[in-house]
Amino acid sequence: MTDPTHDLLRHDTLLLVPGVTLTPDGPLDRHAVLVRDGVFDDVGPVERLLRTHPSLTPVRLPEHVLMPGFVDTHHHLTQSFGGALAFGEPSEIFRRVWVPLERALDEESAYVAAKLAALESLRGGFTTVAESGTRAAVDVDVVASATRDAGIRCVLGLVCNDASDGTGEDAGPRAVLAAAERHLARYGGGDLVHPSLAVSVPEAATASTLAATARLAAEAGAVVQIHVNEHLVAVERSLVRHGLRPLEHLRQVGALGPQLLAAHATLLTPSEVTLLADSGAAVSYNPVASAWKGNAVAPATAFAERGVRFGLGTDGTRGDGFRLADAAEFAQRLTYGLASGDSSCGAGWTWLERATAGGADAAGLGGLTGRVAPGAAADFLLVDVGGPEMQPSWDLPWELVRRGNRDQLTAVFVAGRLRLWRGWPSDWDGPALVRRAAALGRRVVRRAQVVRAHPTSVAARNRGATAPSPCPGSSPDAAGSAVAATAAPVTAPARPEGCPR
């Protein structure tokens, strides 16, 4: 097996000759890529590039695929300390888990949490993440700094809520919109951070603010990220309050358009799919979030058929681009394909495209990243396909979706710079960050008074056993129930006899 060396990939100008190049036209053999000044300067047949650039020494990568980096169209970077707190929980856990956790963050812990999430994303092959807005009481530049320092591209949302959604107080709409204008101007400079506006859910903003944020974002060429039609209870609240479903409400107030990035969109009527298609709005399809904590699976194959713009998002579940693409296809197969006898469910290329170029388009960066093509940002992966998982190769797009894994990532590049080498940063101390996050995270979660409705896995197992269940809020047990001490449920399970109250 031929392997590139770390030093060969650290130059500002690189002439790369992979075994296969994954281009917008599909996988191509005997193609080379010239990276210069952070962009793909040229892409084409090996012979032409070698002849055109005789002064450059080619880096040959015969057992690697060079492909676009994954784009995560929906993330919550400052929630990384509580990732496992979502396991087994019912929907709408943001009220009991995420908002309290983020509000317990200070500047240091917010920075570390965001950088930890960025590192996990890079390790999973993501070169861009769309951060949908933090509730931490810190300047969003803390999050921007964390992503810059990690070396990942970030679409940075600023929360523009001006109505109480049950998780906070009303805010003045003038102040909210003034902050939105400052945010769009502050990050419009074109480095790794790109501005975005965000509203937690449609009910968290007044009609006038929903319309105004849509207008401001459209004028700035940015997106507005909103959780839309995600949970049944939210749909019902909108029907009671407005007589309209959330997406219909956004259309009525003038907030539905190409600038909208609707997160989840799992509970849609056929007419709402038409609204999305006709308006040009984009969706973040988040299949792992649906499995872990949602009410339904977005009809992504219908989106593809109807021309609805969409990308794939993790919602902070796990930062692994290959497993996300696999989950995207798998969820469609189980939810829709089996019932209709659809053995393709979009095929491998659909999910690779939506995980890369389609995601970049949904996040407002379609003109910048998501593809291996001249002029695009050099955000790309070197994937080792020399192992048993990928040989012999018959249909590379399907194989990458179904059999690809992050342990095959030799290198991750963002803006032409080597950011990750074999799973760890090439220019900063990743293990040190992980150690710091482990210590800080426990303190933050305890301070947050997070409320879980579901017991830990060990406690749940013991419910049916003869031994008494651990008391809610007790210390970790010998089996490793590490979260038990962080919080007590709001509606606690029946408290075993003898547990302190």
Short mmCIF file of C-alpha atoms in Angstrom, two decimals:
data_model
loop_
_atom_site.label_atom_id
_atom_site.label_comp_id
_atom_site.label_asym_id
_atom_site.label_seq_id
_atom_site.Cartn_x
_atom_site.Cartn_y
_atom_site.Cartn_z
CA MET A 1 0.00 0.00 0.00
CA THR A 2 1.39 3.39 -1.01
CA ASP A 3 0.82 6.12 1.53
CA PRO A 4 1.56 9.86 1.31
CA THR A 5 3.71 11.40 3.97
CA HIS A 6 2.51 14.16 6.24
CA ASP A 7 5.21 16.58 5.09
CA LEU A 8 4.38 16.21 1.39
CA LEU A 9 0.86 17.53 2.03
CA ARG A 10 1.74 20.65 4.01
CA HIS A 11 2.70 22.86 1.05
CA ASP A 12 0.55 25.81 -0.10
CA THR A 13 0.66 24.51 -3.68
CA LEU A 14 -0.06 20.83 -4.28
CA LEU A 15 -0.32 18.75 -7.43
CA LEU A 16 -2.22 15.66 -6.32
CA VAL A 17 -2.64 12.52 -8.41
CA PRO A 18 -5.14 10.25 -6.62
CA GLY A 19 -6.35 6.87 -7.82
CA VAL A 20 -9.85 8.32 -8.28
CA THR A 21 -11.14 11.90 -8.21
CA LEU A 22 -14.78 12.37 -7.25
CA THR A 23 -15.95 15.23 -9.47
CA PRO A 24 -19.44 16.65 -10.19
CA ASP A 25 -19.47 14.33 -13.22
CA GLY A 26 -18.79 11.28 -11.06
CA PRO A 27 -15.65 9.32 -10.13
CA LEU A 28 -12.87 9.78 -12.69
CA ASP A 29 -9.65 7.79 -13.06
CA ARG A 30 -6.35 9.34 -14.14
CA HIS A 31 -7.32 12.83 -13.08
CA ALA A 32 -5.10 15.22 -11.14
CA VAL A 33 -5.91 18.21 -8.96
CA LEU A 34 -3.89 21.41 -8.52
CA VAL A 35 -4.45 23.18 -5.19
CA ARG A 36 -3.18 26.74 -4.96
CA ASP A 37 -4.05 29.67 -2.67
CA GLY A 38 -6.81 27.71 -0.95
CA VAL A 39 -8.77 26.76 -4.07
CA PHE A 40 -8.81 24.11 -6.77
CA ASP A 41 -6.78 25.93 -9.40
CA ASP A 42 -7.11 23.17 -11.98
CA VAL A 43 -8.71 19.74 -12.29
CA GLY A 44 -8.20 17.52 -15.30
CA PRO A 45 -6.43 14.58 -16.93
CA VAL A 46 -3.11 13.71 -15.31
CA GLU A 47 -1.10 14.08 -18.53
CA ARG A 48 -2.37 17.63 -19.13
CA LEU A 49 -1.70 18.86 -15.59
CA LEU A 50 1.79 17.34 -15.50
CA ARG A 51 2.59 18.93 -18.84
CA THR A 52 1.11 22.31 -17.80
CA HIS A 53 2.92 22.45 -14.45
CA PRO A 54 6.36 20.86 -15.01
CA SER A 55 7.93 22.67 -12.05
CA LEU A 56 5.66 20.92 -9.54
CA THR A 57 6.42 17.49 -8.08
CA PRO A 58 3.23 15.41 -8.16
CA VAL A 59 2.08 13.68 -4.97
CA ARG A 60 0.85 10.30 -6.15
CA LEU A 61 -1.95 8.66 -4.17
CA PRO A 62 -2.79 5.49 -6.11
CA GLU A 63 -4.98 3.89 -3.42
CA HIS A 64 -6.87 7.04 -2.44
CA VAL A 65 -10.04 8.77 -3.51
CA LEU A 66 -9.94 12.57 -3.52
CA MET A 67 -13.49 13.74 -2.79
CA PRO A 68 -15.25 16.89 -1.54
CA GLY A 69 -15.48 17.33 2.21
CA PHE A 70 -18.83 16.64 3.83
CA VAL A 71 -21.09 19.57 4.74
CA ASP A 72 -23.09 19.34 7.97
CA THR A 73 -26.16 21.51 7.36
CA HIS A 74 -27.39 21.47 10.96
CA HIS A 75 -25.24 21.48 14.09
CA HIS A 76 -25.26 22.82 17.64
CA LEU A 77 -21.56 23.19 18.39
CA THR A 78 -21.92 24.36 21.99
CA GLN A 79 -24.00 21.33 22.97
CA SER A 80 -21.13 18.86 22.63
CA PHE A 81 -20.71 18.33 26.38
CA GLY A 82 -24.16 16.74 26.55
CA GLY A 83 -24.25 14.56 23.46
CA ALA A 84 -25.05 11.33 25.30
CA LEU A 85 -27.74 13.03 27.40
CA ALA A 86 -30.07 12.70 24.40
CA PHE A 87 -30.01 8.90 24.46
CA GLY A 88 -33.43 7.42 25.21
CA GLU A 89 -35.09 10.80 25.65
CA PRO A 90 -38.49 11.82 24.25
CA SER A 91 -38.73 14.65 21.74
CA GLU A 92 -38.36 18.37 22.45
CA ILE A 93 -35.47 17.76 24.80
CA PHE A 94 -34.12 21.22 24.02
CA ARG A 95 -36.31 22.59 26.81
CA ARG A 96 -34.95 20.20 29.44
CA VAL A 97 -31.42 19.53 28.24
CA TRP A 98 -29.94 21.81 25.58
CA VAL A 99 -31.08 25.25 26.70
CA PRO A 100 -30.05 24.72 30.36
CA LEU A 101 -26.74 23.24 29.27
CA GLU A 102 -25.87 26.10 26.90
CA ARG A 103 -26.87 28.71 29.46
CA ALA A 104 -24.44 27.17 31.94
CA LEU A 105 -21.50 27.87 29.61
CA ASP A 106 -19.05 30.68 30.17
CA GLU A 107 -16.53 31.90 27.60
CA GLU A 108 -13.95 29.21 28.24
CA SER A 109 -16.39 26.31 28.31
CA ALA A 110 -18.30 27.61 25.26
CA TYR A 111 -15.02 27.84 23.33
CA VAL A 112 -13.91 24.36 24.38
CA ALA A 113 -17.33 22.83 23.65
CA ALA A 114 -17.43 24.36 20.17
CA LYS A 115 -13.86 23.38 19.36
CA LEU A 116 -14.50 19.84 20.60
CA ALA A 117 -17.50 19.57 18.27
CA ALA A 118 -15.44 21.00 15.41
CA LEU A 119 -12.70 18.43 16.03
CA GLU A 120 -15.21 15.59 15.99
CA SER A 121 -16.65 16.95 12.74
CA LEU A 122 -13.22 17.13 11.10
CA ARG A 123 -12.49 13.57 12.26
CA GLY A 124 -15.69 12.52 10.50
CA GLY A 125 -14.76 14.20 7.21
CA PHE A 126 -16.83 17.37 7.59
CA THR A 127 -15.11 20.44 6.23
CA THR A 128 -18.11 22.75 6.79
CA VAL A 129 -20.66 22.92 9.61
CA ALA A 130 -23.77 25.09 9.87
CA GLU A 131 -24.02 26.23 13.48
CA SER A 132 -27.67 27.02 14.12
CA GLY A 133 -27.18 29.48 16.98
CA THR A 134 -26.15 29.07 20.60
CA ARG A 135 -28.13 30.03 23.70
CA ALA A 136 -24.91 30.51 25.66
CA ALA A 137 -24.62 34.00 27.14
CA VAL A 138 -21.37 34.73 25.31
CA ASP A 139 -20.41 36.70 22.23
CA VAL A 140 -20.82 34.44 19.20
CA ASP A 141 -17.23 35.31 18.29
CA VAL A 142 -16.26 32.74 20.93
CA VAL A 143 -17.78 30.09 18.67
CA ALA A 144 -16.26 31.71 15.57
CA SER A 145 -12.82 31.65 17.19
CA ALA A 146 -13.20 27.99 18.14
CA THR A 147 -14.04 26.94 14.59
CA ARG A 148 -11.27 29.08 13.08
CA ASP A 149 -8.74 27.65 15.50
CA ALA A 150 -9.92 24.13 14.76
CA GLY A 151 -9.65 24.83 11.03
CA ILE A 152 -13.20 24.04 9.94
CA ARG A 153 -15.50 26.20 7.80
CA CYS A 154 -18.54 27.46 9.71
CA VAL A 155 -21.88 29.00 8.75
CA LEU A 156 -22.38 30.84 12.03
CA GLY A 157 -25.95 31.45 13.13
CA LEU A 158 -27.01 34.28 15.44
CA VAL A 159 -30.22 33.59 17.38
CA CYS A 160 -32.82 36.26 16.54
CA ASN A 161 -35.66 35.22 18.84
CA ASP A 162 -37.86 38.09 20.04
CA ALA A 163 -40.80 36.13 21.48
CA SER A 164 -40.81 33.67 24.34
CA ASP A 165 -40.99 30.04 23.25
CA GLY A 166 -41.06 28.79 26.82
CA THR A 167 -37.27 28.77 27.19
CA GLY A 168 -36.57 32.46 27.70
CA GLU A 169 -37.90 35.97 27.95
CA ASP A 170 -39.13 38.19 25.16
CA ALA A 171 -36.50 40.40 23.55
CA GLY A 172 -36.95 43.78 21.90
CA PRO A 173 -37.36 43.34 18.13
CA ARG A 174 -35.36 46.51 17.36
CA ALA A 175 -32.40 45.25 19.35
CA VAL A 176 -32.68 41.80 17.77
CA LEU A 177 -32.67 43.16 14.22
CA ALA A 178 -29.86 45.61 14.94
CA ALA A 179 -27.78 42.72 16.25
CA ALA A 180 -28.66 40.72 13.13
CA GLU A 181 -27.39 43.49 10.86
CA ARG A 182 -24.15 43.77 12.85
CA HIS A 183 -23.65 40.01 12.68
CA LEU A 184 -24.10 39.89 8.92
CA ALA A 185 -21.60 42.72 8.50
CA ARG A 186 -19.13 41.33 11.05
CA TYR A 187 -18.60 37.99 9.30
CA GLY A 188 -18.97 39.05 5.69
CA GLY A 189 -15.23 39.14 5.11
CA GLY A 190 -14.86 35.77 3.46
CA ASP A 191 -12.61 33.80 5.83
CA LEU A 192 -13.65 30.44 7.29
CA VAL A 193 -16.64 31.96 9.12
CA HIS A 194 -19.77 32.89 7.16
CA PRO A 195 -22.71 34.72 8.76
CA SER A 196 -26.19 33.33 9.14
CA LEU A 197 -29.28 34.27 11.12
CA ALA A 198 -31.29 31.80 13.17
CA VAL A 199 -34.66 31.50 14.88
CA SER A 200 -35.07 28.54 17.20
CA VAL A 201 -38.61 27.69 16.07
CA PRO A 202 -41.18 29.87 14.27
CA GLU A 203 -43.04 30.57 17.53
CA ALA A 204 -39.86 32.07 19.03
CA ALA A 205 -40.07 35.16 16.82
CA THR A 206 -42.82 37.62 16.01
CA ALA A 207 -44.22 37.74 12.49
CA SER A 208 -42.46 41.01 11.75
CA THR A 209 -39.09 39.68 12.93
CA LEU A 210 -39.48 36.47 10.91
CA ALA A 211 -40.10 38.60 7.81
CA ALA A 212 -37.29 41.04 8.62
CA THR A 213 -34.66 38.33 9.22
CA ALA A 214 -35.66 36.74 5.91
CA ARG A 215 -35.19 40.06 4.14
CA LEU A 216 -31.85 40.83 5.81
CA ALA A 217 -30.45 37.39 5.04
CA ALA A 218 -31.61 37.49 1.44
CA GLU A 219 -29.97 40.87 0.92
CA ALA A 220 -26.71 39.58 2.42
CA GLY A 221 -26.73 36.30 0.49
CA ALA A 222 -27.02 34.40 3.78
CA VAL A 223 -29.47 31.86 5.19
CA VAL A 224 -31.91 31.89 8.10
CA GLN A 225 -31.82 28.62 10.02
CA ILE A 226 -35.11 27.61 11.68
CA HIS A 227 -36.27 24.32 13.20
CA VAL A 228 -39.46 23.65 11.24
CA ASN A 229 -42.13 20.93 11.55
CA GLU A 230 -39.82 18.80 13.67
CA HIS A 231 -42.05 17.61 16.53
CA LEU A 232 -45.74 16.82 16.65
CA VAL A 233 -46.31 19.03 19.68
CA ALA A 234 -44.79 22.01 17.84
CA VAL A 235 -47.05 21.46 14.83
CA GLU A 236 -50.07 21.30 17.13
CA ARG A 237 -49.05 24.47 18.99
CA SER A 238 -48.82 26.30 15.68
CA LEU A 239 -52.23 25.05 14.61
CA VAL A 240 -53.76 26.23 17.88
CA ARG A 241 -51.99 29.59 17.84
CA HIS A 242 -52.14 30.50 14.14
CA GLY A 243 -54.51 28.04 12.53
CA LEU A 244 -51.54 27.08 10.35
CA ARG A 245 -48.76 24.53 10.46
CA PRO A 246 -45.27 26.02 11.10
CA LEU A 247 -44.15 26.00 7.47
CA GLU A 248 -47.48 27.47 6.39
CA HIS A 249 -47.07 30.18 9.02
CA LEU A 250 -43.63 31.08 7.66
CA ARG A 251 -45.16 31.41 4.19
CA GLN A 252 -47.95 33.64 5.47
CA VAL A 253 -45.60 36.07 7.24
CA GLY A 254 -43.18 36.31 4.30
CA ALA A 255 -40.34 34.20 5.70
CA LEU A 256 -40.48 31.33 3.22
CA GLY A 257 -38.00 31.67 0.38
CA PRO A 258 -34.54 30.66 -0.90
CA GLN A 259 -32.92 32.17 2.20
CA LEU A 260 -34.65 29.65 4.51
CA LEU A 261 -32.71 26.62 5.74
CA ALA A 262 -35.41 24.56 7.44
CA ALA A 263 -33.97 22.12 9.94
CA HIS A 264 -35.63 18.69 10.11
CA ALA A 265 -38.93 19.31 8.22
CA THR A 266 -39.99 15.79 9.17
CA LEU A 267 -43.76 16.29 9.53
CA LEU A 268 -44.84 17.56 6.12
CA THR A 269 -48.07 17.28 4.21
CA PRO A 270 -47.88 16.89 0.41
CA SER A 271 -48.91 20.54 0.05
CA GLU A 272 -46.01 21.60 2.28
CA VAL A 273 -43.55 19.71 0.08
CA THR A 274 -44.99 21.75 -2.78
CA LEU A 275 -44.47 24.94 -0.73
CA LEU A 276 -40.80 24.06 -0.31
CA ALA A 277 -40.34 23.25 -3.98
CA ASP A 278 -42.11 26.38 -5.20
CA SER A 279 -40.39 28.74 -2.75
CA GLY A 280 -36.82 27.55 -3.33
CA ALA A 281 -36.32 27.01 0.40
CA ALA A 282 -33.75 24.45 1.54
CA VAL A 283 -34.00 21.66 4.12
CA SER A 284 -31.48 20.03 6.41
CA TYR A 285 -32.40 16.35 6.38
CA ASN A 286 -31.21 14.96 9.72
CA PRO A 287 -31.78 11.19 9.69
CA VAL A 288 -29.77 10.28 12.80
CA ALA A 289 -31.61 12.94 14.81
CA SER A 290 -34.89 11.43 13.65
CA ALA A 291 -33.81 8.04 14.94
CA TRP A 292 -32.47 9.36 18.23
CA LYS A 293 -34.99 11.99 19.26
CA GLY A 294 -37.51 12.88 16.56
CA ASN A 295 -41.08 12.18 15.58
CA ALA A 296 -40.60 11.22 11.93
CA VAL A 297 -38.21 10.96 8.97
CA ALA A 298 -38.19 13.73 6.37
CA PRO A 299 -39.36 12.56 2.92
CA ALA A 300 -35.96 13.15 1.33
CA THR A 301 -36.51 10.97 -1.74
CA ALA A 302 -39.65 13.02 -2.43
CA PHE A 303 -37.54 16.18 -1.98
CA ALA A 304 -35.11 14.92 -4.61
CA GLU A 305 -37.93 14.07 -7.01
CA ARG A 306 -39.69 17.40 -6.52
CA GLY A 307 -36.55 19.52 -6.80
CA VAL A 308 -36.47 20.62 -3.16
CA ARG A 309 -32.99 21.79 -2.17
CA PHE A 310 -31.60 19.81 0.75
CA GLY A 311 -28.44 18.72 2.49
CA LEU A 312 -27.64 16.35 5.35
CA GLY A 313 -27.24 17.43 8.97
CA THR A 314 -26.13 15.74 12.16
CA ASP A 315 -28.01 17.94 14.65
CA GLY A 316 -24.99 17.33 16.86
CA THR A 317 -25.68 13.59 17.13
CA ARG A 318 -22.38 12.23 15.83
CA GLY A 319 -19.80 13.83 13.60
CA ASP A 320 -19.27 11.12 11.01
CA GLY A 321 -19.99 12.00 7.39
CA PHE A 322 -19.90 8.44 6.06
CA ARG A 323 -22.32 7.15 8.69
CA LEU A 324 -24.57 10.16 8.07
CA ALA A 325 -24.78 9.41 4.34
CA ASP A 326 -25.49 5.76 5.14
CA ALA A 327 -28.20 6.78 7.64
CA ALA A 328 -29.74 9.11 5.06
CA GLU A 329 -30.25 6.28 2.59
CA PHE A 330 -31.11 3.71 5.26
CA ALA A 331 -33.82 5.88 6.85
CA GLN A 332 -35.46 6.44 3.46
CA ARG A 333 -35.36 2.72 2.73
CA LEU A 334 -36.96 1.72 6.03
CA THR A 335 -39.52 4.52 6.12
CA TYR A 336 -40.57 4.81 2.49
CA GLY A 337 -38.69 2.40 0.21
CA LEU A 338 -39.76 -0.93 1.69
CA ALA A 339 -43.42 0.05 1.63
CA SER A 340 -43.28 0.95 -2.06
CA GLY A 341 -40.80 -1.63 -3.30
CA ASP A 342 -38.20 1.04 -4.09
CA SER A 343 -34.94 -0.89 -4.04
CA SER A 344 -32.84 2.13 -5.04
CA CYS A 345 -34.01 4.88 -2.65
CA GLY A 346 -32.02 7.49 -4.48
CA ALA A 347 -28.96 5.31 -5.08
CA GLY A 348 -25.53 6.05 -3.67
CA TRP A 349 -24.86 9.14 -5.74
CA THR A 350 -27.91 10.99 -4.34
CA TRP A 351 -26.64 10.77 -0.79
CA LEU A 352 -23.03 11.61 -1.62
CA GLU A 353 -24.18 14.65 -3.59
CA ARG A 354 -26.50 15.82 -0.80
CA ALA A 355 -23.75 15.30 1.77
CA THR A 356 -21.40 17.55 -0.22
CA ALA A 357 -22.54 19.92 -2.98
CA GLY A 358 -26.20 19.77 -2.02
CA GLY A 359 -25.34 20.59 1.57
CA ALA A 360 -23.16 23.50 0.53
CA ASP A 361 -26.02 24.88 -1.57
CA ALA A 362 -28.53 24.47 1.28
CA ALA A 363 -26.20 26.29 3.68
CA GLY A 364 -25.74 29.22 1.31
CA LEU A 365 -22.23 28.27 0.17
CA GLY A 366 -23.05 26.57 -3.11
CA GLY A 367 -20.85 28.97 -5.05
CA LEU A 368 -17.91 28.35 -2.75
CA THR A 369 -17.51 24.74 -1.66
CA GLY A 370 -18.87 21.21 -1.89
CA ARG A 371 -17.29 20.12 -5.17
CA VAL A 372 -13.93 19.32 -6.74
CA ALA A 373 -13.92 21.82 -9.58
CA PRO A 374 -11.74 24.74 -10.70
CA GLY A 375 -12.38 27.86 -8.63
CA ALA A 376 -14.05 26.06 -5.72
CA ALA A 377 -12.55 26.18 -2.23
CA ALA A 378 -10.13 23.30 -1.72
CA ASP A 379 -12.19 21.62 1.02
CA PHE A 380 -11.53 17.94 0.41
CA LEU A 381 -10.74 14.50 1.79
CA LEU A 382 -8.17 11.86 0.95
CA VAL A 383 -9.89 8.52 1.53
CA ASP A 384 -7.86 5.32 1.67
CA VAL A 385 -9.70 2.70 -0.39
CA GLY A 386 -6.90 0.13 -0.39
CA GLY A 387 -8.37 -1.92 2.44
CA PRO A 388 -10.69 -4.93 2.31
CA GLU A 389 -13.86 -2.84 2.76
CA MET A 390 -13.56 -1.24 -0.67
CA GLN A 391 -11.95 -3.95 -2.83
CA PRO A 392 -12.77 -4.98 -5.43
CA SER A 393 -14.61 -1.81 -6.35
CA TRP A 394 -17.68 -1.94 -8.61
CA ASP A 395 -19.72 1.18 -7.80
CA LEU A 396 -17.69 3.72 -5.85
CA PRO A 397 -20.52 6.10 -4.84
CA TRP A 398 -22.56 3.26 -3.37
CA GLU A 399 -19.46 1.82 -1.69
CA LEU A 400 -18.57 5.13 -0.05
CA VAL A 401 -22.14 5.48 1.28
CA ARG A 402 -22.57 1.90 2.46
CA ARG A 403 -19.03 0.85 3.37
CA GLY A 404 -17.04 4.04 3.85
CA ASN A 405 -15.82 4.83 7.36
CA ARG A 406 -13.98 7.68 8.99
CA ASP A 407 -11.02 5.44 9.84
CA GLN A 408 -10.29 5.47 6.09
CA LEU A 409 -9.63 9.22 6.17
CA THR A 410 -5.93 9.80 5.65
CA ALA A 411 -6.20 13.59 5.44
CA VAL A 412 -8.76 16.40 5.68
CA PHE A 413 -8.14 19.75 3.96
CA VAL A 414 -10.04 23.00 4.43
CA ALA A 415 -9.25 26.03 2.25
CA GLY A 416 -6.28 24.16 0.84
CA ARG A 417 -4.61 23.56 4.21
CA LEU A 418 -4.01 20.20 5.82
CA ARG A 419 -6.19 20.27 8.94
CA LEU A 420 -6.29 16.63 10.00
CA TRP A 421 -3.83 13.81 9.49
CA ARG A 422 -4.99 10.30 10.38
CA GLY A 423 -7.65 11.55 12.75
CA TRP A 424 -5.78 14.29 14.59
CA PRO A 425 -4.98 17.96 13.93
CA SER A 426 -1.75 18.61 12.10
CA ASP A 427 -1.02 21.99 13.74
CA TRP A 428 -2.59 21.98 17.22
CA ASP A 429 -2.91 19.60 20.18
CA GLY A 430 -6.14 17.66 19.75
CA PRO A 431 -5.67 15.20 22.64
CA ALA A 432 -5.08 18.11 25.04
CA LEU A 433 -8.39 19.65 23.99
CA VAL A 434 -10.19 16.34 24.56
CA ARG A 435 -8.76 16.09 28.06
CA ARG A 436 -9.78 19.66 28.87
CA ALA A 437 -13.28 19.09 27.51
CA ALA A 438 -13.73 15.95 29.62
CA ALA A 439 -12.99 17.90 32.80
CA LEU A 440 -14.94 21.05 31.90
CA GLY A 441 -17.91 19.18 30.50
CA ARG A 442 -18.75 17.38 33.72
CA ARG A 443 -18.69 20.62 35.69
CA VAL A 444 -20.87 22.42 33.16
CA VAL A 445 -23.52 19.68 33.03
CA ARG A 446 -23.72 19.54 36.82
CA ARG A 447 -24.07 23.32 36.99
CA ALA A 448 -26.78 23.26 34.32
CA GLN A 449 -29.18 21.11 36.34
CA VAL A 450 -30.10 19.21 33.20
CA VAL A 451 -33.37 17.32 33.46
CA ARG A 452 -33.70 13.88 31.91
CA ALA A 453 -36.94 11.94 31.58
CA HIS A 454 -35.19 8.63 30.89
CA PRO A 455 -32.87 6.84 33.30
CA THR A 456 -29.37 5.79 32.35
CA SER A 457 -29.06 2.53 30.42
CA VAL A 458 -27.98 0.59 33.51
CA ALA A 459 -30.88 1.95 35.53
CA ALA A 460 -33.29 1.11 32.73
CA ARG A 461 -31.97 -2.45 32.64
CA ASN A 462 -32.39 -2.78 36.38
CA ARG A 463 -36.00 -1.68 36.27
CA GLY A 464 -37.00 -5.19 35.30
CA ALA A 465 -34.52 -6.92 37.57
CA THR A 466 -34.97 -7.97 41.15
CA ALA A 467 -32.24 -5.60 42.30
CA PRO A 468 -33.47 -2.08 43.15
CA SER A 469 -32.88 0.65 40.57
CA PRO A 470 -30.26 3.29 41.32
CA CYS A 471 -31.74 6.35 42.95
CA PRO A 472 -32.20 9.28 40.56
CA GLY A 473 -29.37 11.75 41.03
CA SER A 474 -27.09 9.16 42.64
CA SER A 475 -23.38 8.84 41.98
CA PRO A 476 -22.06 6.77 39.08
CA ASP A 477 -22.16 3.05 39.75
CA ALA A 478 -19.54 0.42 39.09
CA ALA A 479 -21.03 -0.33 35.69
CA GLY A 480 -20.14 3.12 34.44
CA SER A 481 -23.45 4.98 34.74
CA ALA A 482 -21.57 8.27 34.48
CA VAL A 483 -24.54 10.54 33.78
CA ALA A 484 -26.65 9.52 36.75
CA ALA A 485 -25.17 12.20 38.97
CA THR A 486 -25.79 15.06 36.60
CA ALA A 487 -29.50 15.55 37.02
CA ALA A 488 -32.75 14.25 38.39
CA PRO A 489 -35.76 13.83 36.12
CA VAL A 490 -38.60 16.37 36.23
CA THR A 491 -41.10 13.57 36.46
CA ALA A 492 -38.87 11.04 38.10
CA PRO A 493 -39.42 7.32 37.72
CA ALA A 494 -40.90 5.67 40.76
CA ARG A 495 -38.30 6.23 43.48
CA PRO A 496 -37.10 2.94 44.96
CA GLU A 497 -37.85 2.52 48.65
CA GLY A 498 -35.14 3.96 50.81
CA CYS A 499 -33.88 6.51 48.29
CA PRO A 500 -33.38 9.99 49.79
CA ARG A 501 -35.85 12.66 48.72
#
